[in-house]
Every structure is written in C-alpha cells, then in structure tokens.
C-alpha positions as protocol buffer text, in pm:
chain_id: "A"
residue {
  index: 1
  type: UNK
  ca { x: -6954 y: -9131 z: 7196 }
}
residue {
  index: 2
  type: UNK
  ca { x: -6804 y: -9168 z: 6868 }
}
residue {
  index: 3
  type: UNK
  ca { x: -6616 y: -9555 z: 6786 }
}
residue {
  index: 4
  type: UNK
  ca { x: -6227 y: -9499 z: 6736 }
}
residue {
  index: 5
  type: UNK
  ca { x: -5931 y: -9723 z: 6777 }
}
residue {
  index: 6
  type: UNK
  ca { x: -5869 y: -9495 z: 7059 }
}
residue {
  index: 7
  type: UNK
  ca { x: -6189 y: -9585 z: 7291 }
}
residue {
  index: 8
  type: UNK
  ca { x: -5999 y: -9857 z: 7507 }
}
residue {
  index: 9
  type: UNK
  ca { x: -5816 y: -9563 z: 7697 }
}
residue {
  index: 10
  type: UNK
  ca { x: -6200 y: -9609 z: 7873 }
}
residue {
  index: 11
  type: UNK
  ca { x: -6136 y: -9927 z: 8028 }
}
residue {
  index: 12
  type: UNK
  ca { x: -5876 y: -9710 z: 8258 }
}
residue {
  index: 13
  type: UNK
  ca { x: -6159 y: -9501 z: 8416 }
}
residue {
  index: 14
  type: UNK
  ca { x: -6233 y: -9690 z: 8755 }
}
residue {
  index: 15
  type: UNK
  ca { x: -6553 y: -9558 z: 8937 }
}
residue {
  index: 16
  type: UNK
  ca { x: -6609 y: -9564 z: 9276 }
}
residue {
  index: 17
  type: UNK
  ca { x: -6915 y: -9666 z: 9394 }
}
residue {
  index: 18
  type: UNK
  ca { x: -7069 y: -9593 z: 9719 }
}
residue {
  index: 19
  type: UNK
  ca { x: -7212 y: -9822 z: 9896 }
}
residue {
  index: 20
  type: UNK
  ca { x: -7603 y: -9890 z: 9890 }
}
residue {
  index: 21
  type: UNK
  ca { x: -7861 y: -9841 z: 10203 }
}
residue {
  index: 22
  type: UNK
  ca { x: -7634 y: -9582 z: 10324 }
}
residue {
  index: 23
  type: UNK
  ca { x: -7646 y: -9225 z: 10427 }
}
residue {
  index: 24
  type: UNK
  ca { x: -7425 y: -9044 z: 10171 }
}
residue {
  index: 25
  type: UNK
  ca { x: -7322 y: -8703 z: 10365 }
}
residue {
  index: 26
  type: UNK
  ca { x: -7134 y: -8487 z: 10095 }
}
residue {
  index: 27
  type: UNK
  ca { x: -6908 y: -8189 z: 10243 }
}
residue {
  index: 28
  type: UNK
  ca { x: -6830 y: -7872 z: 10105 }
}
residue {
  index: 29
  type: UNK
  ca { x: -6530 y: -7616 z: 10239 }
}
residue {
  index: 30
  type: UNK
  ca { x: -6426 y: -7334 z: 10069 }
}
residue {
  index: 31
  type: UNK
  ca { x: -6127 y: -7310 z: 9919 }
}
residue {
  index: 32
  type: UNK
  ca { x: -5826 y: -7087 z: 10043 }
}
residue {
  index: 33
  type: UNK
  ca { x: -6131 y: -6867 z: 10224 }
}
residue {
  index: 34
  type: UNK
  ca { x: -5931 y: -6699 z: 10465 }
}
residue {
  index: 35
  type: UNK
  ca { x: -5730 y: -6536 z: 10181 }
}
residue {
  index: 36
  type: UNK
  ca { x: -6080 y: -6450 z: 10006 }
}
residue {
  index: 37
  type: UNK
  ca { x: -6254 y: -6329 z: 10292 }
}
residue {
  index: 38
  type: UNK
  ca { x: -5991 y: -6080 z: 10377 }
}
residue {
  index: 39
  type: UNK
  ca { x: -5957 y: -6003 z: 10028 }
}
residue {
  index: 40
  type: UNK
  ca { x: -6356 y: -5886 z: 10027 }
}
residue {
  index: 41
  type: UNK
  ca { x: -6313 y: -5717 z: 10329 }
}
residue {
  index: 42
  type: UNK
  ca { x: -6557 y: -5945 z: 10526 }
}
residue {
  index: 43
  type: UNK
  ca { x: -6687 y: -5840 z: 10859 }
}
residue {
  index: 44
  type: UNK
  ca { x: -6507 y: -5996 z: 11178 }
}
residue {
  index: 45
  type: UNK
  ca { x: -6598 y: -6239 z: 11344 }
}
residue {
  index: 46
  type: UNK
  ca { x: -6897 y: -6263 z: 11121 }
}
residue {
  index: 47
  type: UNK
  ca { x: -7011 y: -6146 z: 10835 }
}
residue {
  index: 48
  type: UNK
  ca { x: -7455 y: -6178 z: 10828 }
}
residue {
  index: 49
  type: UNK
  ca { x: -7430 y: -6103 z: 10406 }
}
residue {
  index: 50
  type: UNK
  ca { x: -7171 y: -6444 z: 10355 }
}
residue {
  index: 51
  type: UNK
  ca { x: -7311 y: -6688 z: 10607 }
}
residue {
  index: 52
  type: UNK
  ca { x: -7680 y: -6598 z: 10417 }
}
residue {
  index: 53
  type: UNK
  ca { x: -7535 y: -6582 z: 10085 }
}
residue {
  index: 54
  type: UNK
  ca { x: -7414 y: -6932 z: 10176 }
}
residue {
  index: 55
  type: UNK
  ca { x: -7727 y: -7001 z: 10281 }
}
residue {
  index: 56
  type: UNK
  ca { x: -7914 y: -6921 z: 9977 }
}
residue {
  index: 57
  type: UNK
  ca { x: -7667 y: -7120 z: 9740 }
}
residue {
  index: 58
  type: UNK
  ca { x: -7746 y: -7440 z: 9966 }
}
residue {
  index: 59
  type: UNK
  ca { x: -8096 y: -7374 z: 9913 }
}
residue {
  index: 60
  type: UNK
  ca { x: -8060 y: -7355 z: 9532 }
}
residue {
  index: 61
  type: UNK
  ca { x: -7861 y: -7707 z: 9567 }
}
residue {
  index: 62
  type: UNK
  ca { x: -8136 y: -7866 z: 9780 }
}
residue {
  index: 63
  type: UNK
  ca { x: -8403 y: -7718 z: 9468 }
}
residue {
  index: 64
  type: UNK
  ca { x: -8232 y: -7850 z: 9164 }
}
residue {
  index: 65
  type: UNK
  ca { x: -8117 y: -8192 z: 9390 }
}
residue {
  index: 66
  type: UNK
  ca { x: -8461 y: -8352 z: 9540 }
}
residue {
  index: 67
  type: UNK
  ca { x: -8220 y: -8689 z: 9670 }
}
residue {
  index: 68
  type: UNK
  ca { x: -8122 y: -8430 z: 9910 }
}
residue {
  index: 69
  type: UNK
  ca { x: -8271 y: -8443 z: 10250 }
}
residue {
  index: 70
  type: UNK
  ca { x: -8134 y: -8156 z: 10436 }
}
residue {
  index: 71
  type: UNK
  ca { x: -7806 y: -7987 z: 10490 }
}
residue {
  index: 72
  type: UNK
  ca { x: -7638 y: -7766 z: 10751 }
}
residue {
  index: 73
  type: UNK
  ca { x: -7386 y: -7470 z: 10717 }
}
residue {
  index: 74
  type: UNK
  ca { x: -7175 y: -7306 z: 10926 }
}
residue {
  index: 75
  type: UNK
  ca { x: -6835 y: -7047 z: 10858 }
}
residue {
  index: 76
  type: UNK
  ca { x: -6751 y: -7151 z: 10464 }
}
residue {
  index: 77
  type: UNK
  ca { x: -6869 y: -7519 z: 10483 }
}
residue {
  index: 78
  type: UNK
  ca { x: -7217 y: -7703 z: 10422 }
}
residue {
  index: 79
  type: UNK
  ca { x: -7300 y: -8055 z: 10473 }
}
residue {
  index: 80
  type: UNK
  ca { x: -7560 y: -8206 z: 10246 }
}
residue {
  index: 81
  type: UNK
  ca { x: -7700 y: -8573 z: 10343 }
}
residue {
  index: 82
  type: UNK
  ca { x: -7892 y: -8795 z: 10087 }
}
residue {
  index: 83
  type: UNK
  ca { x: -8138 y: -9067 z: 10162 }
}
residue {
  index: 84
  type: UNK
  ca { x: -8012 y: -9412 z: 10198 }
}
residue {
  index: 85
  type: UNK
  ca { x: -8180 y: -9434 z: 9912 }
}
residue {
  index: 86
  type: UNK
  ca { x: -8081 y: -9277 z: 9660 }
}
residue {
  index: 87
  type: UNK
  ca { x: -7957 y: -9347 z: 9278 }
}
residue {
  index: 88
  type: UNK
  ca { x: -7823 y: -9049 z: 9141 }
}
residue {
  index: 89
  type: UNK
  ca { x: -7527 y: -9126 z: 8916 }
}
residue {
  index: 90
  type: UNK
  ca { x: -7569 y: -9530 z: 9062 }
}
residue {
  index: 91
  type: UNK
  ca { x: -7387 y: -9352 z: 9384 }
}
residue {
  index: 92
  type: UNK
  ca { x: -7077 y: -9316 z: 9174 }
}
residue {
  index: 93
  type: UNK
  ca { x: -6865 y: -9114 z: 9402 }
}
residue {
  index: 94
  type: UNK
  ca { x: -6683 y: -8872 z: 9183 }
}
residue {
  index: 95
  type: UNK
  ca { x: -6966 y: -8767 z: 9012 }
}
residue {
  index: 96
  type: UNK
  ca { x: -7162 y: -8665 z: 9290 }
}
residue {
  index: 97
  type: UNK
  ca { x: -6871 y: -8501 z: 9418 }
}
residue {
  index: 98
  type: UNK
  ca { x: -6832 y: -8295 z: 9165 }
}
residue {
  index: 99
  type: UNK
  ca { x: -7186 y: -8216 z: 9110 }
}
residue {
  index: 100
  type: UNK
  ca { x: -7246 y: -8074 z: 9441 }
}
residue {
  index: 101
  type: UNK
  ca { x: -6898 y: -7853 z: 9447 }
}
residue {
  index: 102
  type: UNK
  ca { x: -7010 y: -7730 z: 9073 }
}
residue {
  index: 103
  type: UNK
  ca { x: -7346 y: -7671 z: 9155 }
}
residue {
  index: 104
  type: UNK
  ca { x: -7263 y: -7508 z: 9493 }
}
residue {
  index: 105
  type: UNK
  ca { x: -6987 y: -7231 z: 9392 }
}
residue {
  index: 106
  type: UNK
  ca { x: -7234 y: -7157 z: 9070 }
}
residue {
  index: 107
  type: UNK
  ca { x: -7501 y: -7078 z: 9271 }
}
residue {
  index: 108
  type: UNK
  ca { x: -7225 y: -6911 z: 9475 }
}
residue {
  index: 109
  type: UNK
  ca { x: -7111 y: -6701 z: 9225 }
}
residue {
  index: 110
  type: UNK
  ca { x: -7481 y: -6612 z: 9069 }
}
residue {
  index: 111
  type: UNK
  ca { x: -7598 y: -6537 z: 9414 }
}
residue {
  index: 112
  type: UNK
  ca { x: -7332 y: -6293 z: 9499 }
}
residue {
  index: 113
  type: UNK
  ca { x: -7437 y: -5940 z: 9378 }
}
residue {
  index: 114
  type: UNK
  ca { x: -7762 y: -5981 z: 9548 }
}
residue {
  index: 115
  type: UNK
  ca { x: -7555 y: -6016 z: 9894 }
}
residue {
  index: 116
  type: UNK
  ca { x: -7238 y: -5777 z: 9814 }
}
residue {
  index: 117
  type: UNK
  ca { x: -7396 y: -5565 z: 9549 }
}
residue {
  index: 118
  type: UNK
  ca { x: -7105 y: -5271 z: 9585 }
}
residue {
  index: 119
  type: UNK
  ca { x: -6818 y: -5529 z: 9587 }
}
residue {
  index: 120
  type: UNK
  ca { x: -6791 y: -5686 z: 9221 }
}
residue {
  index: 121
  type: UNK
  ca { x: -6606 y: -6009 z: 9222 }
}
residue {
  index: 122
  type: UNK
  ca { x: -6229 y: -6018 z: 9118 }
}
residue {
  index: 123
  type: UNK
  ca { x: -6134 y: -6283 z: 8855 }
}
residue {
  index: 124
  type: UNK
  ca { x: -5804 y: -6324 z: 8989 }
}
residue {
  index: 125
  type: UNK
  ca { x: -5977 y: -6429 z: 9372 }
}
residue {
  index: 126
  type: UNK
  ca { x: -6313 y: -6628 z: 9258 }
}
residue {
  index: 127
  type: UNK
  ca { x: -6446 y: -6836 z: 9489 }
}
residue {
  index: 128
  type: UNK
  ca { x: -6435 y: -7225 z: 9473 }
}
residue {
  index: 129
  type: UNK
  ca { x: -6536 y: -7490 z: 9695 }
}
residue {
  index: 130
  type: UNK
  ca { x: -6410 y: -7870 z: 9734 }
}
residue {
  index: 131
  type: UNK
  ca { x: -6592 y: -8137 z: 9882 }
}
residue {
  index: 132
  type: UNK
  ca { x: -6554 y: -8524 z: 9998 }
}
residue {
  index: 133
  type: UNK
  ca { x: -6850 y: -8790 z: 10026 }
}
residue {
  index: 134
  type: UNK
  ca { x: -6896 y: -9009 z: 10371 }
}
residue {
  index: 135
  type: UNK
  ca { x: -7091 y: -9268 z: 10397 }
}
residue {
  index: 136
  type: UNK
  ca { x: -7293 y: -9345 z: 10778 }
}
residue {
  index: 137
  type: UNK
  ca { x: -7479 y: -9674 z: 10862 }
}
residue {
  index: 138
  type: UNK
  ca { x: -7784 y: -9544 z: 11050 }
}
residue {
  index: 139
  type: UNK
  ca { x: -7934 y: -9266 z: 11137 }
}
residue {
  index: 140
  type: UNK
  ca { x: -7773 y: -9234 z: 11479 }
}
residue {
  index: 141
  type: UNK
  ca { x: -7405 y: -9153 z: 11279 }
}
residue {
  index: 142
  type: UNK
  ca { x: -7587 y: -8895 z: 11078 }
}
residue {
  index: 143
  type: UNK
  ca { x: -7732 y: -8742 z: 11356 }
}
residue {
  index: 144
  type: UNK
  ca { x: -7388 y: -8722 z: 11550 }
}
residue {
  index: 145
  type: UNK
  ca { x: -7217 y: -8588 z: 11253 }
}
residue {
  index: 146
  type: UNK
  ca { x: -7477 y: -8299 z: 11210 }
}
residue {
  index: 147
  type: UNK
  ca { x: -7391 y: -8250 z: 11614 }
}
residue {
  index: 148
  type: UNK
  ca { x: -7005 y: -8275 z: 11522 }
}
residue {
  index: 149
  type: UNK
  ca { x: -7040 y: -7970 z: 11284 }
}
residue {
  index: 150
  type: UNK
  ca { x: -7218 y: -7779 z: 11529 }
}
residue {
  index: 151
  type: UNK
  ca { x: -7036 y: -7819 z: 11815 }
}
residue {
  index: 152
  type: UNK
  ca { x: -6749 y: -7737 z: 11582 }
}
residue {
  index: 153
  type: UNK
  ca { x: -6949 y: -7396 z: 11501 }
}
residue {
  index: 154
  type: UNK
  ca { x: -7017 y: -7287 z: 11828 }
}
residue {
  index: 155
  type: UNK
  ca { x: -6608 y: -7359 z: 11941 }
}
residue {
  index: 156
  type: UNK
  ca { x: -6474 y: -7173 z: 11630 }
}
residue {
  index: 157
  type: UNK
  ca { x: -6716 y: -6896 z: 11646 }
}
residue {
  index: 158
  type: UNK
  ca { x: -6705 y: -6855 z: 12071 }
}
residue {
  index: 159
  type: UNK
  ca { x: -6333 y: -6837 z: 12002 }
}
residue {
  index: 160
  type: UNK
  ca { x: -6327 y: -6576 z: 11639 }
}
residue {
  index: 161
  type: UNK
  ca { x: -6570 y: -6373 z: 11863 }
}
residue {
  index: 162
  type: UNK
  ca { x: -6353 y: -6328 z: 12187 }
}
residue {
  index: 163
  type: UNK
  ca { x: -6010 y: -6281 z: 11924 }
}
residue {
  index: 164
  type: UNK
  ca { x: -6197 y: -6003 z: 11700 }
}
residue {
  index: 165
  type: UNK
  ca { x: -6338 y: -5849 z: 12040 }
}
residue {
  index: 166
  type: UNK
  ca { x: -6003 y: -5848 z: 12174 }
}
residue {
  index: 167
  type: UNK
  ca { x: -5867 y: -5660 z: 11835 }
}
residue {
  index: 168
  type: UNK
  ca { x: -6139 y: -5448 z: 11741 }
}
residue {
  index: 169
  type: UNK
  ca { x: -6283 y: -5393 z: 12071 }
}
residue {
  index: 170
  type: UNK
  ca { x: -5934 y: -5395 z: 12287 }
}
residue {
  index: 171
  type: UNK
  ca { x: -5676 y: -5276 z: 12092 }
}
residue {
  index: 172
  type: UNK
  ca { x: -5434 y: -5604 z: 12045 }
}
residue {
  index: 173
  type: UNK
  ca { x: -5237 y: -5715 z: 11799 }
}
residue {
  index: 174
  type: UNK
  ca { x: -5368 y: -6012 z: 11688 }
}
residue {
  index: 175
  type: UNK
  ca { x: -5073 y: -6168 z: 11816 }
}
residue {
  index: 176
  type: UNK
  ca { x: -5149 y: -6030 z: 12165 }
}
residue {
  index: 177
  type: UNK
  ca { x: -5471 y: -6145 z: 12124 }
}
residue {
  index: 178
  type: UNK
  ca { x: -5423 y: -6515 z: 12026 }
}
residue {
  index: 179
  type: UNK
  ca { x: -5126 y: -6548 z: 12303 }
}
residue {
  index: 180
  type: UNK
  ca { x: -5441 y: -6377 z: 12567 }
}
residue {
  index: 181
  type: UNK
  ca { x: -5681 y: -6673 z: 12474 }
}
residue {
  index: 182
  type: UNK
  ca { x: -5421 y: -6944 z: 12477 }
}
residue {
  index: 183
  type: UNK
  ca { x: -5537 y: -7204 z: 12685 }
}
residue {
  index: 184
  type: UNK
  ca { x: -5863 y: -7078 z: 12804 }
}
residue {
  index: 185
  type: UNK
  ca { x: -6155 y: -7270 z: 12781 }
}
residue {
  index: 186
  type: UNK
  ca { x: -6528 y: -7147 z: 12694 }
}
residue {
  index: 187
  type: UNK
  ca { x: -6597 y: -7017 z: 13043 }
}
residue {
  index: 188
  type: UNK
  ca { x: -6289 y: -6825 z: 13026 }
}
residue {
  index: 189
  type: UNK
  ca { x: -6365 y: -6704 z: 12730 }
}
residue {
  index: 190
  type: UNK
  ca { x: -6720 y: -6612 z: 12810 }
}
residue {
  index: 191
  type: UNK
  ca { x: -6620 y: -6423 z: 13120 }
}
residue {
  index: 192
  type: UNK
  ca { x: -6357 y: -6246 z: 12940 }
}
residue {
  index: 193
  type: UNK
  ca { x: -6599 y: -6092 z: 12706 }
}
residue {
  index: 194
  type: UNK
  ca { x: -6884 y: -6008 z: 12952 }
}
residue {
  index: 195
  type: UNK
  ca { x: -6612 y: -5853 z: 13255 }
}
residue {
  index: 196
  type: UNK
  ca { x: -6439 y: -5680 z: 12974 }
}
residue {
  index: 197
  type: UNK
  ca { x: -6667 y: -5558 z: 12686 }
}
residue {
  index: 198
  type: UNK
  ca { x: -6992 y: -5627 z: 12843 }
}
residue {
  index: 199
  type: UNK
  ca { x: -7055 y: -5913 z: 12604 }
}
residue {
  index: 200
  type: UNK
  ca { x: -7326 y: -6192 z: 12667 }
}
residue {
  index: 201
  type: UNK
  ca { x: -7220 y: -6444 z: 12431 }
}
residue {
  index: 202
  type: UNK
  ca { x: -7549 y: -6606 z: 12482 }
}
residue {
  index: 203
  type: UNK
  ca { x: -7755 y: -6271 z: 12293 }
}
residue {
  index: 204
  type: UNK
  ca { x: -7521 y: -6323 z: 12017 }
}
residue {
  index: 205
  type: UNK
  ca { x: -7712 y: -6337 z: 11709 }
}
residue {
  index: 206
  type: UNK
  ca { x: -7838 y: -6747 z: 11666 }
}
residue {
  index: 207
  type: UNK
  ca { x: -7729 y: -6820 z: 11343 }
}
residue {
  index: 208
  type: UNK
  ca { x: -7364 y: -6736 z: 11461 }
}
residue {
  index: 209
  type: UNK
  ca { x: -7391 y: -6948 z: 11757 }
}
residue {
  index: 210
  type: UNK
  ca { x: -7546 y: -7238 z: 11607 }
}
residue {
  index: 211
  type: UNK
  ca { x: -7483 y: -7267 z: 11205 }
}
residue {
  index: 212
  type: UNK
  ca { x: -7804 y: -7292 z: 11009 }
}
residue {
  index: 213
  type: UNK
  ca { x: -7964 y: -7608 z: 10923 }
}
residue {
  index: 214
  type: UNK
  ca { x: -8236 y: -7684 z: 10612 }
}
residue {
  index: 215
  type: UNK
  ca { x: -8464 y: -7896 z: 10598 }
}
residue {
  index: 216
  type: UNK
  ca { x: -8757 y: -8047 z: 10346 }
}
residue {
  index: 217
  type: UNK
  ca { x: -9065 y: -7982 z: 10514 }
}
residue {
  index: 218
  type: UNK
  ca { x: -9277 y: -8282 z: 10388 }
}
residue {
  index: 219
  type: UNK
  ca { x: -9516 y: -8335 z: 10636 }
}
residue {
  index: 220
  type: UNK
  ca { x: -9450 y: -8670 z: 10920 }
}
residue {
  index: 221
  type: UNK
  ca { x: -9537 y: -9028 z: 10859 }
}
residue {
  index: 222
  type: UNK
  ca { x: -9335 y: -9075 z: 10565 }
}
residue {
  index: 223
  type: UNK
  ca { x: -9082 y: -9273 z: 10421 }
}
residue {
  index: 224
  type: UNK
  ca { x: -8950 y: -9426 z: 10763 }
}
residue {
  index: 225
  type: UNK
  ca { x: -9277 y: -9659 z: 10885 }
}
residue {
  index: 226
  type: UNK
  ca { x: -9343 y: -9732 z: 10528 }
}
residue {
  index: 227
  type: UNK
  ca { x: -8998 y: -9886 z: 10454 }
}
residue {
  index: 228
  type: UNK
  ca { x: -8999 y: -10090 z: 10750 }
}
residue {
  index: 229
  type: UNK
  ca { x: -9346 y: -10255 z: 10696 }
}
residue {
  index: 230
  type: UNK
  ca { x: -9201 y: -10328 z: 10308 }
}
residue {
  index: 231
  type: UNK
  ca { x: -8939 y: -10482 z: 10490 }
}
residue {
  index: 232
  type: UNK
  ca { x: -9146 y: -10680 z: 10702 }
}
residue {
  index: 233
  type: UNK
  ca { x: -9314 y: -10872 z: 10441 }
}
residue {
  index: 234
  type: UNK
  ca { x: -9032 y: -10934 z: 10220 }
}
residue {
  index: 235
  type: UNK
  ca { x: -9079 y: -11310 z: 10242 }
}
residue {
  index: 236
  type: UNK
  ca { x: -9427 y: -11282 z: 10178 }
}
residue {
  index: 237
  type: UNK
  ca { x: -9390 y: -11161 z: 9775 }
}
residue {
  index: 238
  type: UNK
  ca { x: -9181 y: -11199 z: 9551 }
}
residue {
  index: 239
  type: UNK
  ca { x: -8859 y: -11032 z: 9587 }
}
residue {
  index: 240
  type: UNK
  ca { x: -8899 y: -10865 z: 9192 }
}
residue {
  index: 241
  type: UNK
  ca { x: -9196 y: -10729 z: 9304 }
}
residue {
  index: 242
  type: UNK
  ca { x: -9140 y: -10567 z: 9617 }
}
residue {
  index: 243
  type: UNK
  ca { x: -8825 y: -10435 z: 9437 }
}
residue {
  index: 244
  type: UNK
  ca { x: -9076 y: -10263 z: 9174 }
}
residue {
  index: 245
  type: UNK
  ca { x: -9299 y: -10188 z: 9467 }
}
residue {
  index: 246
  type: UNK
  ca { x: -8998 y: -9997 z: 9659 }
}
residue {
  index: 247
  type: UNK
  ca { x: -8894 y: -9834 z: 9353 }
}
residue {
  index: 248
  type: UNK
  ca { x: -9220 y: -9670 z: 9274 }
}
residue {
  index: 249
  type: UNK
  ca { x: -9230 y: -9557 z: 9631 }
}
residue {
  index: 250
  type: UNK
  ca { x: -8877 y: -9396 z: 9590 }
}
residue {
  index: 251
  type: UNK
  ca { x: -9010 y: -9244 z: 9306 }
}
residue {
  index: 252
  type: UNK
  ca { x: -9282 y: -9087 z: 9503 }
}
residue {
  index: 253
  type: UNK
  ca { x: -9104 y: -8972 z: 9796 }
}
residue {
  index: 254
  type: UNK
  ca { x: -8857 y: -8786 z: 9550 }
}
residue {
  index: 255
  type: UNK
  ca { x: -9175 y: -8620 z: 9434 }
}
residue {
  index: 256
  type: UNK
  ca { x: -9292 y: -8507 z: 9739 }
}
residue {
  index: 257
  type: UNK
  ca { x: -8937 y: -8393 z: 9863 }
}
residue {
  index: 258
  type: UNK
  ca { x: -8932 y: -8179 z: 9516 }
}
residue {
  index: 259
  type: UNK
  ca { x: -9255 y: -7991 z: 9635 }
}
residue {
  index: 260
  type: UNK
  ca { x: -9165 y: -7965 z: 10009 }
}
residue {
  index: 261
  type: UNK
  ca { x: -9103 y: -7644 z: 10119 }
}
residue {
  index: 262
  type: UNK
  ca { x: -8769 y: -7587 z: 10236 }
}
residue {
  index: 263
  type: UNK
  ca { x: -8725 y: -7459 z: 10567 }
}
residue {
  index: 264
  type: UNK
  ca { x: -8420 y: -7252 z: 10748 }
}
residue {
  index: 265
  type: UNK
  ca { x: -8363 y: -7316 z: 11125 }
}
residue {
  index: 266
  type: UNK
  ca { x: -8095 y: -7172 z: 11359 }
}
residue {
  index: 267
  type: UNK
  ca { x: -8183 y: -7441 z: 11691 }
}
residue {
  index: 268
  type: UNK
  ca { x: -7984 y: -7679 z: 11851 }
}
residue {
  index: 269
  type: UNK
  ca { x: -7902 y: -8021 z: 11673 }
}
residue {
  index: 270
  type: UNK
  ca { x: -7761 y: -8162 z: 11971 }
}
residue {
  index: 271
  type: UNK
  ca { x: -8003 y: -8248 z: 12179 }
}
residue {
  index: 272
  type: UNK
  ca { x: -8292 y: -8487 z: 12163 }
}
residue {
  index: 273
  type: UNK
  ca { x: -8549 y: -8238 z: 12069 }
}
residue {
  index: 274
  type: UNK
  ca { x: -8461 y: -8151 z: 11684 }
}
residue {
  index: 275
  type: UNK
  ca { x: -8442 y: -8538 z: 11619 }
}
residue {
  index: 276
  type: UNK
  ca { x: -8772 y: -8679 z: 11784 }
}
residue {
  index: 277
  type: UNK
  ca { x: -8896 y: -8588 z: 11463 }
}
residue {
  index: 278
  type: UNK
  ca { x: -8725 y: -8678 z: 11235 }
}
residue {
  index: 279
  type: UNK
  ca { x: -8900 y: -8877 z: 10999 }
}
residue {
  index: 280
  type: UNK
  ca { x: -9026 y: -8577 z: 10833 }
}
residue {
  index: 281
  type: UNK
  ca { x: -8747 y: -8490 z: 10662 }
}
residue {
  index: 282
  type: UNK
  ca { x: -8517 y: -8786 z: 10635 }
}
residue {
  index: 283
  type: UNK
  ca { x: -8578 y: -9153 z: 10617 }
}
C-alpha cells in the first residue's frame, strides 16, 4: 500500500483475533431464504436439487480450504469446523468470516445451473449467505454442536414434512395446518402422518432426516496421538524446537487433508458410533 498523509485512518481498523488451540466452527445461513425459495419455486418440504446443490458448494469450500476438517449441512445452513490448529489469516475473525460466506455463495452461484438448469437465476433475488465464527474448547463441544444442528434438522424437517403433508396432501390452508400441529410433539406428529397419509416418517429419504455431513477421509492414527506425545515431551527440548517441530507437522497434516478424499454421509451424529473414530478426520 502506497505512503500518504492519509494512512493513519489504519490505526482505526481493530482485528479480532480468535483465540488459539481452539476449535473455530464457522456458520453459514442463507439469507432471506424463505423469500428465495418460494421465489424458485422449490419443492415442499424438500427440495433433493437445493439440499445437493448445497452440498456440492460445501464441498468446493472444503477443496480450496484444507484447515477445514469437515462440515455438516442441513435446510440453507452449513457448519464448517477448523482444526485447533489452524493459522489462516492469524485466526483473524472477520476475515475468515468473510472468506467462507464469499467463497460459499460463489460456489453457490457457479454451481447452480448444473442443479436448476431450466430456472436461470434472477438478479433482483441472488442468493447470499451470512455467517458467524464460534470458538469450542475440546472436542466434546464440537461434537455436541454437530448433534445440536442435527437434532435441529430432524425437528424442523419432522415438522415442514407433517405441515406440507397436511397442505399438499390434505387440503389445509396453511393456517389450518399450522393451528392442526400446534402443540403436538414428534409422536403426534408421526402418527398423524402414518393414520392419515400412510406416511412412515422413518422411510423418508436419509439426507432429509438427518442433514449431510463431510468429512476428510485421511486414513486413522493421525494428528490426535501424535500431538499428545509432542506434548508429552515438551520439557524434554527446547521449547523453539518443538515449536518448529509442531509446525512442520501442521504443515504436513494440511497436506494430507488437501489429498484426502472427501466423503458425504447421511448417519447419525448423535450417538457414540460416528465419533469413536474420530481421529481420522479431526484432531
């Protein structure tokens, strides 16, 4: 950047940094998506062409972004969480931000013909996404916030399917249909739509049900037992060079999360299973 008299109007920017050896999970929602769904015309209660166009664009994020570890998606949102430790940007939190809601609605927009090839996008209702950055201690918050968006998936989407059945399938108002539901809880609503329309809400396709999660297939025994044993020994060496050491092996585990394959799943996050092992795709 050029030298002016006018450079001190710098000293105003303030950047907020995030704080190191932490989980940095970075939210995305789209932006006034109700309005641009219906504008689109997009299928009730789900529409397979969005959720996977969605899908894809968090894929493209998770190939251009190697910090990334894995993400999961559900409705208009995706979560993204970065390894404790990452660098990018010296965890300044506006710039990451920004990156990811940029990146995201790019790939967004890019990706859309191949998904909706017969509905060209309107320039006065383009989609946009915002995001926020949260920070989590261990990997036990990260795991219950991945189970917090899912459990959130399967209320919302138990609850859009019975409404939409209701209207599409029963003839309500919408209205009628959102007074009919008030204050029934999942059985309810999963009796409701088996007594009535003959619905299992269990064969329901998966990916509705349970949101999609990605992950970085690199293979187990990584990153997790070999950060602990460079903890171990930390007063053993010298602290420069196990800082060099761990920096080389960030370096390499960035490397091999750039090559890893990365994988789409539609299985519960909930439960113990999905997380017993871990360590292959987060550390």
């Amino acid at each position: 950047m050029a030298k002016s008299r006018f450079e001190y109007v710098r000293t105003y920017e303030q950047d907020a940094i995030l704080l190191p050896n932490t989980y940095i999970v970075i939210r995305l929602d789209g932006r006034g998506f109700h309005r641009f769904s219906a504008h689109y015309n997009f299928q009730k209660p789900n529409d397979k062409r969005a959720l996977c166009l969605m899908n894809a664009a968090a894929k493209q994020v998770m190939q251009q972004i190697p910090d990334v570890a894995g993400a999961y998606g559900q409705s208009d949102e995706f979560s993204f969480v970065l390894s404790r430790e990452c660098k990018m940007f010296d965890r300044r939190e506006a710039k990451l931000v920004s990156t990811f809601a940029s990146t995201f609605t790019a790939q967004y927009l890019f990706l859309w013909p191949e998904y909706f090839p017969d509905t060209p996008l309107d320039g006065n209702m383009l989609p946009s996404f915002d995001g926020r950055a949260v920070l989590y201690p261990s990997l036990r918050e990260v795991r219950d916030y991945f189970s917090w968006r899912q459990a959130d998936c399967h209320i919302n989407n138990l609850y859009n399917t019975s409404f939409w059945t209701l209207v599409l399938g029963g003839g309500l108002s919408e209205q009628d249909a959102e007074q009919a539901l008030m204050g029934t809880n999942s059985g309810e609503k999963n009796e409701l739509l088996f007594s009535r329309f003959g619905i299992n809400y269990n064969n329901e396709e998966i990916m509705y049900r349970k949101g999609t999660m990605l992950i970085r297939d690199v293979g187990t025994g990584g990153s997790g037992s070999a950060s602990a044993s460079a903890s171990e020994s930390t007063e053993s060496i010298d602290v420069r060079e196990w800082h060099e050491k761990s920096k080389r092996q960030i370096e390499r585990e960035k490397t091999k999360r750039r090559k890893a394959e990365i994988v789409e799943l539609h299985v519960d996050i909930i439960g113990n299973e999905f997380w017993t092992d871990a360590g292959r795709w987060i550390s």
